[in-house]
PDB file of N, CA and C in Angstrom:
ATOM      1  N   GLN A  93     154.041  79.339 158.702  1.00  0.00           N
ATOM      2  CA  GLN A  93     153.603  78.272 159.647  1.00  0.00           C
ATOM      3  C   GLN A  93     154.147  77.103 159.192  1.00  0.00           C
ATOM      4  N   ALA A  94     154.544  77.053 160.331  1.00  0.00           N
ATOM      5  CA  ALA A  94     155.774  75.114 159.357  1.00  0.00           C
ATOM      6  C   ALA A  94     155.502  74.055 159.771  1.00  0.00           C
ATOM      7  N   GLN A  95     155.850  73.117 159.212  1.00  0.00           N
ATOM      8  CA  GLN A  95     155.459  71.853 160.128  1.00  0.00           C
ATOM      9  C   GLN A  95     156.587  70.603 159.893  1.00  0.00           C
ATOM     10  N   LYS A  96     157.243  70.410 160.507  1.00  0.00           N
ATOM     11  CA  LYS A  96     158.156  69.446 160.556  1.00  0.00           C
ATOM     12  C   LYS A  96     159.027  69.909 159.770  1.00  0.00           C
ATOM     13  N   GLY A  97     159.704  71.449 159.797  1.00  0.00           N
ATOM     14  CA  GLY A  97     160.475  72.045 158.702  1.00  0.00           C
ATOM     15  C   GLY A  97     160.404  72.054 157.997  1.00  0.00           C
ATOM     16  N   ARG A  98     159.793  72.095 157.284  1.00  0.00           N
ATOM     17  CA  ARG A  98     159.295  73.290 155.861  1.00  0.00           C
ATOM     18  C   ARG A  98     158.357  73.610 155.989  1.00  0.00           C
ATOM     19  N   ASP A  99     158.188  74.774 155.077  1.00  0.00           N
ATOM     20  CA  ASP A  99     157.139  75.692 154.794  1.00  0.00           C
ATOM     21  C   ASP A  99     155.830  74.836 154.300  1.00  0.00           C
ATOM     22  N   PHE A 100     154.551  75.890 154.651  1.00  0.00           N
ATOM     23  CA  PHE A 100     153.558  74.679 154.174  1.00  0.00           C
ATOM     24  C   PHE A 100     152.997  76.248 153.313  1.00  0.00           C
ATOM     25  N   CYS A 101     152.435  76.445 152.342  1.00  0.00           N
ATOM     26  CA  CYS A 101     151.717  77.319 151.590  1.00  0.00           C
ATOM     27  C   CYS A 101     150.538  77.243 151.932  1.00  0.00           C
ATOM     28  N   GLU A 102     149.397  78.660 151.935  1.00  0.00           N
ATOM     29  CA  GLU A 102     148.055  78.056 152.356  1.00  0.00           C
ATOM     30  C   GLU A 102     147.296  77.487 152.116  1.00  0.00           C
ATOM     31  N   ASP A 103     147.401  76.714 151.008  1.00  0.00           N
ATOM     32  CA  ASP A 103     146.574  75.776 150.749  1.00  0.00           C
ATOM     33  C   ASP A 103     146.576  74.149 151.387  1.00  0.00           C
ATOM     34  N   GLU A 104     147.293  74.052 151.685  1.00  0.00           N
ATOM     35  CA  GLU A 104     148.555  72.806 152.535  1.00  0.00           C
ATOM     36  C   GLU A 104     148.165  73.476 153.710  1.00  0.00           C
ATOM     37  N   ALA A 105     148.197  74.491 154.192  1.00  0.00           N
ATOM     38  CA  ALA A 105     147.941  74.863 156.448  1.00  0.00           C
ATOM     39  C   ALA A 105     146.623  74.563 155.921  1.00  0.00           C
ATOM     40  N   VAL A 106     145.812  74.698 155.066  1.00  0.00           N
ATOM     41  CA  VAL A 106     144.277  74.401 155.162  1.00  0.00           C
ATOM     42  C   VAL A 106     143.830  72.833 155.421  1.00  0.00           C
ATOM     43  N   GLU A 107     144.408  72.361 154.333  1.00  0.00           N
ATOM     44  CA  GLU A 107     144.329  71.179 154.241  1.00  0.00           C
ATOM     45  C   GLU A 107     144.848  70.757 155.833  1.00  0.00           C
ATOM     46  N   TYR A 108     145.084  70.913 155.926  1.00  0.00           N
ATOM     47  CA  TYR A 108     146.194  70.350 157.191  1.00  0.00           C
ATOM     48  C   TYR A 108     145.312  70.777 159.047  1.00  0.00           C
ATOM     49  N   ALA A 109     144.815  72.057 158.569  1.00  0.00           N
ATOM     50  CA  ALA A 109     143.956  72.090 159.392  1.00  0.00           C
ATOM     51  C   ALA A 109     142.716  71.410 159.169  1.00  0.00           C
ATOM     52  N   GLU A 110     142.272  71.277 158.756  1.00  0.00           N
ATOM     53  CA  GLU A 110     141.120  71.061 157.996  1.00  0.00           C
ATOM     54  C   GLU A 110     141.072  69.418 158.394  1.00  0.00           C
ATOM     55  N   LYS A 111     141.973  67.975 157.913  1.00  0.00           N
ATOM     56  CA  LYS A 111     142.384  67.009 158.519  1.00  0.00           C
ATOM     57  C   LYS A 111     142.708  66.539 160.003  1.00  0.00           C
ATOM     58  N   SER A 112     142.990  68.089 161.196  1.00  0.00           N
ATOM     59  CA  SER A 112     142.992  67.599 162.318  1.00  0.00           C
ATOM     60  C   SER A 112     141.638  68.375 162.849  1.00  0.00           C
ATOM     61  N   SER A 113     141.287  68.693 162.900  1.00  0.00           N
ATOM     62  CA  SER A 113     140.071  68.964 162.847  1.00  0.00           C
ATOM     63  C   SER A 113     138.787  67.757 162.719  1.00  0.00           C
ATOM     64  N   GLN A 114     138.991  67.211 161.572  1.00  0.00           N
ATOM     65  CA  GLN A 114     138.425  65.967 160.964  1.00  0.00           C
ATOM     66  C   GLN A 114     138.932  64.960 162.475  1.00  0.00           C
ATOM     67  N   GLN A 115     139.788  64.537 162.438  1.00  0.00           N
ATOM     68  CA  GLN A 115     140.467  63.767 163.359  1.00  0.00           C
ATOM     69  C   GLN A 115     139.601  64.278 164.732  1.00  0.00           C
ATOM     70  N   LEU A 116     139.915  65.325 165.120  1.00  0.00           N
ATOM     71  CA  LEU A 116     139.330  65.618 166.739  1.00  0.00           C
ATOM     72  C   LEU A 116     138.123  65.162 166.962  1.00  0.00           C
ATOM     73  N   GLN A 117     136.614  65.067 165.363  1.00  0.00           N
ATOM     74  CA  GLN A 117     135.480  65.291 165.641  1.00  0.00           C
ATOM     75  C   GLN A 117     135.660  63.557 165.771  1.00  0.00           C
ATOM     76  N   ARG A 118     136.176  62.549 165.170  1.00  0.00           N
ATOM     77  CA  ARG A 118     136.277  61.504 165.172  1.00  0.00           C
ATOM     78  C   ARG A 118     136.241  60.811 166.632  1.00  0.00           C
ATOM     79  N   ILE A 119     137.228  61.290 167.098  1.00  0.00           N
ATOM     80  CA  ILE A 119     137.796  61.242 168.694  1.00  0.00           C
ATOM     81  C   ILE A 119     136.170  61.546 169.852  1.00  0.00           C
ATOM     82  N   MET A 120     136.174  63.490 169.862  1.00  0.00           N
ATOM     83  CA  MET A 120     134.991  63.621 170.048  1.00  0.00           C
ATOM     84  C   MET A 120     134.298  62.278 170.598  1.00  0.00           C
ATOM     85  N   LYS A 121     133.521  61.937 169.011  1.00  0.00           N
ATOM     86  CA  LYS A 121     132.704  61.084 169.054  1.00  0.00           C
ATOM     87  C   LYS A 121     132.694  60.037 169.309  1.00  0.00           C
ATOM     88  N   SER A 122     133.247  59.554 169.536  1.00  0.00           N
ATOM     89  CA  SER A 122     134.316  57.772 170.500  1.00  0.00           C
ATOM     90  C   SER A 122     134.019  57.968 171.691  1.00  0.00           C
ATOM     91  N   VAL A 123     134.705  59.738 172.632  1.00  0.00           N
ATOM     92  CA  VAL A 123     135.350  59.308 173.591  1.00  0.00           C
ATOM     93  C   VAL A 123     134.020  60.218 174.244  1.00  0.00           C
ATOM     94  N   GLN A 124     133.257  60.587 173.466  1.00  0.00           N
ATOM     95  CA  GLN A 124     132.374  61.753 173.880  1.00  0.00           C
ATOM     96  C   GLN A 124     133.120  62.029 175.653  1.00  0.00           C
ATOM     97  N   PRO A 125     134.098  63.157 175.500  1.00  0.00           N
ATOM     98  CA  PRO A 125     134.389  64.274 176.223  1.00  0.00           C
ATOM     99  C   PRO A 125     133.320  65.044 176.834  1.00  0.00           C
ATOM    100  N   SER A 126     133.817  66.142 178.299  1.00  0.00           N
ATOM    101  CA  SER A 126     133.007  66.725 178.385  1.00  0.00           C
ATOM    102  C   SER A 126     134.199  68.326 178.503  1.00  0.00           C
ATOM    103  N   THR A 127     135.188  67.546 178.559  1.00  0.00           N
ATOM    104  CA  THR A 127     135.512  68.994 178.412  1.00  0.00           C
ATOM    105  C   THR A 127     137.087  68.770 177.927  1.00  0.00           C
ATOM    106  N   ILE A 128     137.613  69.087 176.643  1.00  0.00           N
ATOM    107  CA  ILE A 128     138.973  69.076 176.174  1.00  0.00           C
ATOM    108  C   ILE A 128     139.853  70.622 176.460  1.00  0.00           C
ATOM    109  N   PHE A 129     141.116  70.016 177.055  1.00  0.00           N
ATOM    110  CA  PHE A 129     142.424  70.516 177.080  1.00  0.00           C
ATOM    111  C   PHE A 129     143.142  70.716 175.756  1.00  0.00           C
ATOM    112  N   HIS A 130     143.201  71.874 175.473  1.00  0.00           N
ATOM    113  CA  HIS A 130     144.515  71.950 174.528  1.00  0.00           C
ATOM    114  C   HIS A 130     145.094  73.511 174.773  1.00  0.00           C
ATOM    115  N   GLY A 131     147.123  73.331 174.724  1.00  0.00           N
ATOM    116  CA  GLY A 131     147.418  74.334 174.697  1.00  0.00           C
ATOM    117  C   GLY A 131     148.252  75.406 173.445  1.00  0.00           C
ATOM    118  N   HIS A 132     148.967  76.252 174.611  1.00  0.00           N
ATOM    119  CA  HIS A 132     149.253  76.652 173.674  1.00  0.00           C
ATOM    120  C   HIS A 132     148.603  77.128 172.045  1.00  0.00           C
ATOM    121  N   TYR A 133     147.952  78.349 172.743  1.00  0.00           N
ATOM    122  CA  TYR A 133     147.221  78.694 171.848  1.00  0.00           C
ATOM    123  C   TYR A 133     147.317  80.341 171.539  1.00  0.00           C
ATOM    124  N   HIS A 134     147.426  81.111 172.706  1.00  0.00           N
ATOM    125  CA  HIS A 134     148.353  82.259 173.361  1.00  0.00           C
ATOM    126  C   HIS A 134     147.296  83.619 173.365  1.00  0.00           C
ATOM    127  N   VAL A 135     146.370  83.071 173.594  1.00  0.00           N
ATOM    128  CA  VAL A 135     144.945  83.159 173.968  1.00  0.00           C
ATOM    129  C   VAL A 135     144.077  82.411 175.278  1.00  0.00           C
ATOM    130  N   ARG A 136     143.864  82.658 176.240  1.00  0.00           N
ATOM    131  CA  ARG A 136     143.056  81.977 177.216  1.00  0.00           C
ATOM    132  C   ARG A 136     141.523  82.043 176.309  1.00  0.00           C
ATOM    133  N   VAL A 137     140.308  80.892 176.310  1.00  0.00           N
ATOM    134  CA  VAL A 137     139.160  81.006 175.481  1.00  0.00           C
ATOM    135  C   VAL A 137     138.896  79.088 176.213  1.00  0.00           C
ATOM    136  N   THR A 138     137.713  80.158 176.488  1.00  0.00           N
ATOM    137  CA  THR A 138     136.536  78.726 176.666  1.00  0.00           C
ATOM    138  C   THR A 138     136.289  79.025 176.695  1.00  0.00           C
ATOM    139  N   SER A 139     135.251  77.711 174.809  1.00  0.00           N
ATOM    140  CA  SER A 139     134.280  78.167 174.501  1.00  0.00           C
ATOM    141  C   SER A 139     133.828  76.156 174.148  1.00  0.00           C
ATOM    142  N   ASN A 140     132.420  76.042 173.654  1.00  0.00           N
ATOM    143  CA  ASN A 140     131.689  75.468 173.876  1.00  0.00           C
ATOM    144  C   ASN A 140     130.969  74.716 172.449  1.00  0.00           C
ATOM    145  N   GLU A 141     131.636  73.628 171.872  1.00  0.00           N
ATOM    146  CA  GLU A 141     131.363  73.059 170.457  1.00  0.00           C
ATOM    147  C   GLU A 141     130.459  71.642 170.183  1.00  0.00           C
ATOM    148  N   THR A 142     129.580  71.458 169.569  1.00  0.00           N
ATOM    149  CA  THR A 142     128.878  70.272 169.517  1.00  0.00           C
ATOM    150  C   THR A 142     129.658  69.581 168.454  1.00  0.00           C
ATOM    151  N   ILE A 143     129.591  68.403 168.815  1.00  0.00           N
ATOM    152  CA  ILE A 143     130.346  66.848 168.344  1.00  0.00           C
ATOM    153  C   ILE A 143     128.743  66.846 166.828  1.00  0.00           C
ATOM    154  N   LEU A 144     130.103  66.864 165.986  1.00  0.00           N
ATOM    155  CA  LEU A 144     128.797  66.884 164.998  1.00  0.00           C
ATOM    156  C   LEU A 144     128.502  65.202 164.609  1.00  0.00           C
ATOM    157  N   GLY A 145     127.187  65.571 164.584  1.00  0.00           N
ATOM    158  CA  GLY A 145     125.787  64.544 164.095  1.00  0.00           C
ATOM    159  C   GLY A 145     125.783  64.287 165.071  1.00  0.00           C
ATOM    160  N   SER A 146     125.943  65.104 166.722  1.00  0.00           N
ATOM    161  CA  SER A 146     125.574  64.779 167.917  1.00  0.00           C
ATOM    162  C   SER A 146     124.987  65.994 168.298  1.00  0.00           C
ATOM    163  N   ASP A 147     123.721  65.508 169.365  1.00  0.00           N
ATOM    164  CA  ASP A 147     123.962  66.684 170.366  1.00  0.00           C
ATOM    165  C   ASP A 147     124.561  66.833 171.679  1.00  0.00           C
ATOM    166  N   LYS A 148     125.891  66.613 171.809  1.00  0.00           N
ATOM    167  CA  LYS A 148     126.819  66.105 173.276  1.00  0.00           C
ATOM    168  C   LYS A 148     127.311  67.986 172.389  1.00  0.00           C
ATOM    169  N   VAL A 149     127.541  68.648 173.613  1.00  0.00           N
ATOM    170  CA  VAL A 149     128.387  69.915 173.369  1.00  0.00           C
ATOM    171  C   VAL A 149     129.613  69.854 174.467  1.00  0.00           C
ATOM    172  N   VAL A 150     130.653  69.731 174.055  1.00  0.00           N
ATOM    173  CA  VAL A 150     132.430  69.668 174.595  1.00  0.00           C
ATOM    174  C   VAL A 150     132.254  70.927 174.694  1.00  0.00           C
ATOM    175  N   ARG A 151     133.270  71.115 175.470  1.00  0.00           N
ATOM    176  CA  ARG A 151     133.674  72.232 175.624  1.00  0.00           C
ATOM    177  C   ARG A 151     135.472  72.179 176.222  1.00  0.00           C
ATOM    178  N   PHE A 152     135.774  73.569 175.769  1.00  0.00           N
ATOM    179  CA  PHE A 152     136.608  73.286 175.301  1.00  0.00           C
ATOM    180  C   PHE A 152     138.002  74.749 175.517  1.00  0.00           C
ATOM    181  N   GLU A 153     138.833  74.100 176.404  1.00  0.00           N
ATOM    182  CA  GLU A 153     139.594  75.280 177.351  1.00  0.00           C
ATOM    183  C   GLU A 153     141.131  75.052 176.188  1.00  0.00           C
ATOM    184  N   SER A 154     140.794  76.222 176.086  1.00  0.00           N
ATOM    185  CA  SER A 154     142.380  76.327 174.983  1.00  0.00           C
ATOM    186  C   SER A 154     143.426  77.616 175.726  1.00  0.00           C
ATOM    187  N   LEU A 155     144.732  77.052 176.471  1.00  0.00           N
ATOM    188  CA  LEU A 155     145.373  77.500 177.293  1.00  0.00           C
ATOM    189  C   LEU A 155     146.421  78.524 176.719  1.00  0.00           C
ATOM    190  N   SER A 156     145.888  79.488 177.870  1.00  0.00           N
ATOM    191  CA  SER A 156     147.809  80.187 177.112  1.00  0.00           C
ATOM    192  C   SER A 156     148.648  80.018 176.923  1.00  0.00           C
ATOM    193  N   LEU A 157     149.812  81.415 177.077  1.00  0.00           N
ATOM    194  CA  LEU A 157     151.050  80.586 176.079  1.00  0.00           C
ATOM    195  C   LEU A 157     152.433  81.749 177.299  1.00  0.00           C
ATOM    196  N   ASP A 158     153.709  80.226 177.518  1.00  0.00           N
ATOM    197  CA  ASP A 158     153.848  80.956 178.512  1.00  0.00           C
ATOM    198  C   ASP A 158     154.360  82.723 179.117  1.00  0.00           C
ATOM    199  N   GLY A 159     154.115  82.785 180.652  1.00  0.00           N
ATOM    200  CA  GLY A 159     154.621  83.627 180.502  1.00  0.00           C
ATOM    201  C   GLY A 159     152.985  84.941 181.192  1.00  0.00           C
ATOM    202  N   ASP A 160     151.990  84.259 180.625  1.00  0.00           N
ATOM    203  CA  ASP A 160     151.013  85.288 180.150  1.00  0.00           C
ATOM    204  C   ASP A 160     149.853  85.407 182.275  1.00  0.00           C
ATOM    205  N   LYS A 161     149.668  86.246 182.454  1.00  0.00           N
ATOM    206  CA  LYS A 161     149.035  85.504 183.853  1.00  0.00           C
ATOM    207  C   LYS A 161     148.206  85.098 183.572  1.00  0.00           C
ATOM    208  N   GLU A 162     147.454  84.843 182.582  1.00  0.00           N
ATOM    209  CA  GLU A 162     146.220  83.520 183.069  1.00  0.00           C
ATOM    210  C   GLU A 162     147.386  81.642 183.027  1.00  0.00           C
ATOM    211  N   GLY A 163     148.905  81.940 182.087  1.00  0.00           N
ATOM    212  CA  GLY A 163     149.444  81.273 181.614  1.00  0.00           C
ATOM    213  C   GLY A 163     148.618  79.520 181.146  1.00  0.00           C
ATOM    214  N   ASN A 164     149.394  78.785 181.686  1.00  0.00           N
ATOM    215  CA  ASN A 164     148.631  76.960 181.790  1.00  0.00           C
ATOM    216  C   ASN A 164     148.278  77.186 183.422  1.00  0.00           C
ATOM    217  N   ILE A 165     148.244  77.163 183.675  1.00  0.00           N
ATOM    218  CA  ILE A 165     146.844  76.728 184.573  1.00  0.00           C
ATOM    219  C   ILE A 165     145.832  76.769 184.636  1.00  0.00           C
ATOM    220  N   VAL A 166     144.976  75.933 185.178  1.00  0.00           N
ATOM    221  CA  VAL A 166     143.977  76.263 185.435  1.00  0.00           C
ATOM    222  C   VAL A 166     142.689  75.631 186.325  1.00  0.00           C
ATOM    223  N   LEU A 167     142.245  76.291 186.721  1.00  0.00           N
ATOM    224  CA  LEU A 167     141.371  75.663 188.790  1.00  0.00           C
ATOM    225  C   LEU A 167     140.427  74.026 188.565  1.00  0.00           C
ATOM    226  N   PHE A 168     139.901  73.751 188.741  1.00  0.00           N
ATOM    227  CA  PHE A 168     139.040  72.697 188.764  1.00  0.00           C
ATOM    228  C   PHE A 168     137.954  73.569 190.250  1.00  0.00           C
ATOM    229  N   ALA A 169     137.055  73.946 189.834  1.00  0.00           N
ATOM    230  CA  ALA A 169     135.959  74.406 190.831  1.00  0.00           C
ATOM    231  C   ALA A 169     135.185  73.260 191.705  1.00  0.00           C
ATOM    232  N   GLU A 170     134.369  73.261 192.958  1.00  0.00           N
ATOM    233  CA  GLU A 170     133.680  72.184 193.046  1.00  0.00           C
ATOM    234  C   GLU A 170     132.093  72.340 191.973  1.00  0.00           C
ATOM    235  N   ASP A 171     131.634  73.495 191.764  1.00  0.00           N
ATOM    236  CA  ASP A 171     130.531  72.943 190.720  1.00  0.00           C
ATOM    237  C   ASP A 171     131.154  73.268 189.073  1.00  0.00           C
ATOM    238  N   GLY A 172     132.122  72.695 189.326  1.00  0.00           N
ATOM    239  CA  GLY A 172     132.751  71.946 187.516  1.00  0.00           C
ATOM    240  C   GLY A 172     133.161  73.027 186.763  1.00  0.00           C
ATOM    241  N   SER A 173     132.995  74.198 187.264  1.00  0.00           N
ATOM    242  CA  SER A 173     133.535  75.317 186.435  1.00  0.00           C
ATOM    243  C   SER A 173     135.025  74.972 186.135  1.00  0.00           C
ATOM    244  N   VAL A 174     135.732  75.696 185.305  1.00  0.00           N
ATOM    245  CA  VAL A 174     137.091  75.761 184.808  1.00  0.00           C
ATOM    246  C   VAL A 174     138.012  76.843 185.139  1.00  0.00           C
ATOM    247  N   GLN A 175     137.987  77.530 185.849  1.00  0.00           N
ATOM    248  CA  GLN A 175     138.629  78.905 186.286  1.00  0.00           C
ATOM    249  C   GLN A 175     140.444  78.969 185.836  1.00  0.00           C
ATOM    250  N   PRO A 176     140.919  79.662 185.657  1.00  0.00           N
ATOM    251  CA  PRO A 176     142.276  80.525 185.554  1.00  0.00           C
ATOM    252  C   PRO A 176     143.114  80.667 186.491  1.00  0.00           C
ATOM    253  N   PHE A 177     144.048  79.968 186.323  1.00  0.00           N
ATOM    254  CA  PHE A 177     144.848  80.041 187.752  1.00  0.00           C
ATOM    255  C   PHE A 177     145.913  81.541 187.638  1.00  0.00           C
ATOM    256  N   PHE A 178     145.002  82.564 187.757  1.00  0.00           N
ATOM    257  CA  PHE A 178     146.393  84.114 187.854  1.00  0.00           C
ATOM    258  C   PHE A 178     147.511  84.157 188.660  1.00  0.00           C
ATOM    259  N   VAL A 179     148.807  84.474 187.885  1.00  0.00           N
ATOM    260  CA  VAL A 179     149.797  84.189 188.480  1.00  0.00           C
ATOM    261  C   VAL A 179     150.163  85.954 188.273  1.00  0.00           C
ATOM    262  N   ARG A 180     151.442  86.498 189.249  1.00  0.00           N
ATOM    263  CA  ARG A 180     151.506  87.598 190.042  1.00  0.00           C
ATOM    264  C   ARG A 180     152.568  87.538 188.354  1.00  0.00           C
TER     265      ARG A 180
END
């Protein structure tokens, strides 16, 4: 893994991921979103995560990589669900 043009060792990568996770938890606690989208995870995944210290559940929509049939587009249905937009 690389960050800003230099290689991370495994310990640095874990520390970086933990700091990012802590930042995201602070943001979620402050904003209280119902859904968070993040991209280029290389697989299309929907998951539910609980905000630490809260009962609030946040839905995470991990978008896929460029060129994948599920791609990086999702549709919001009238019932509030999020559906991947499939391309040919």
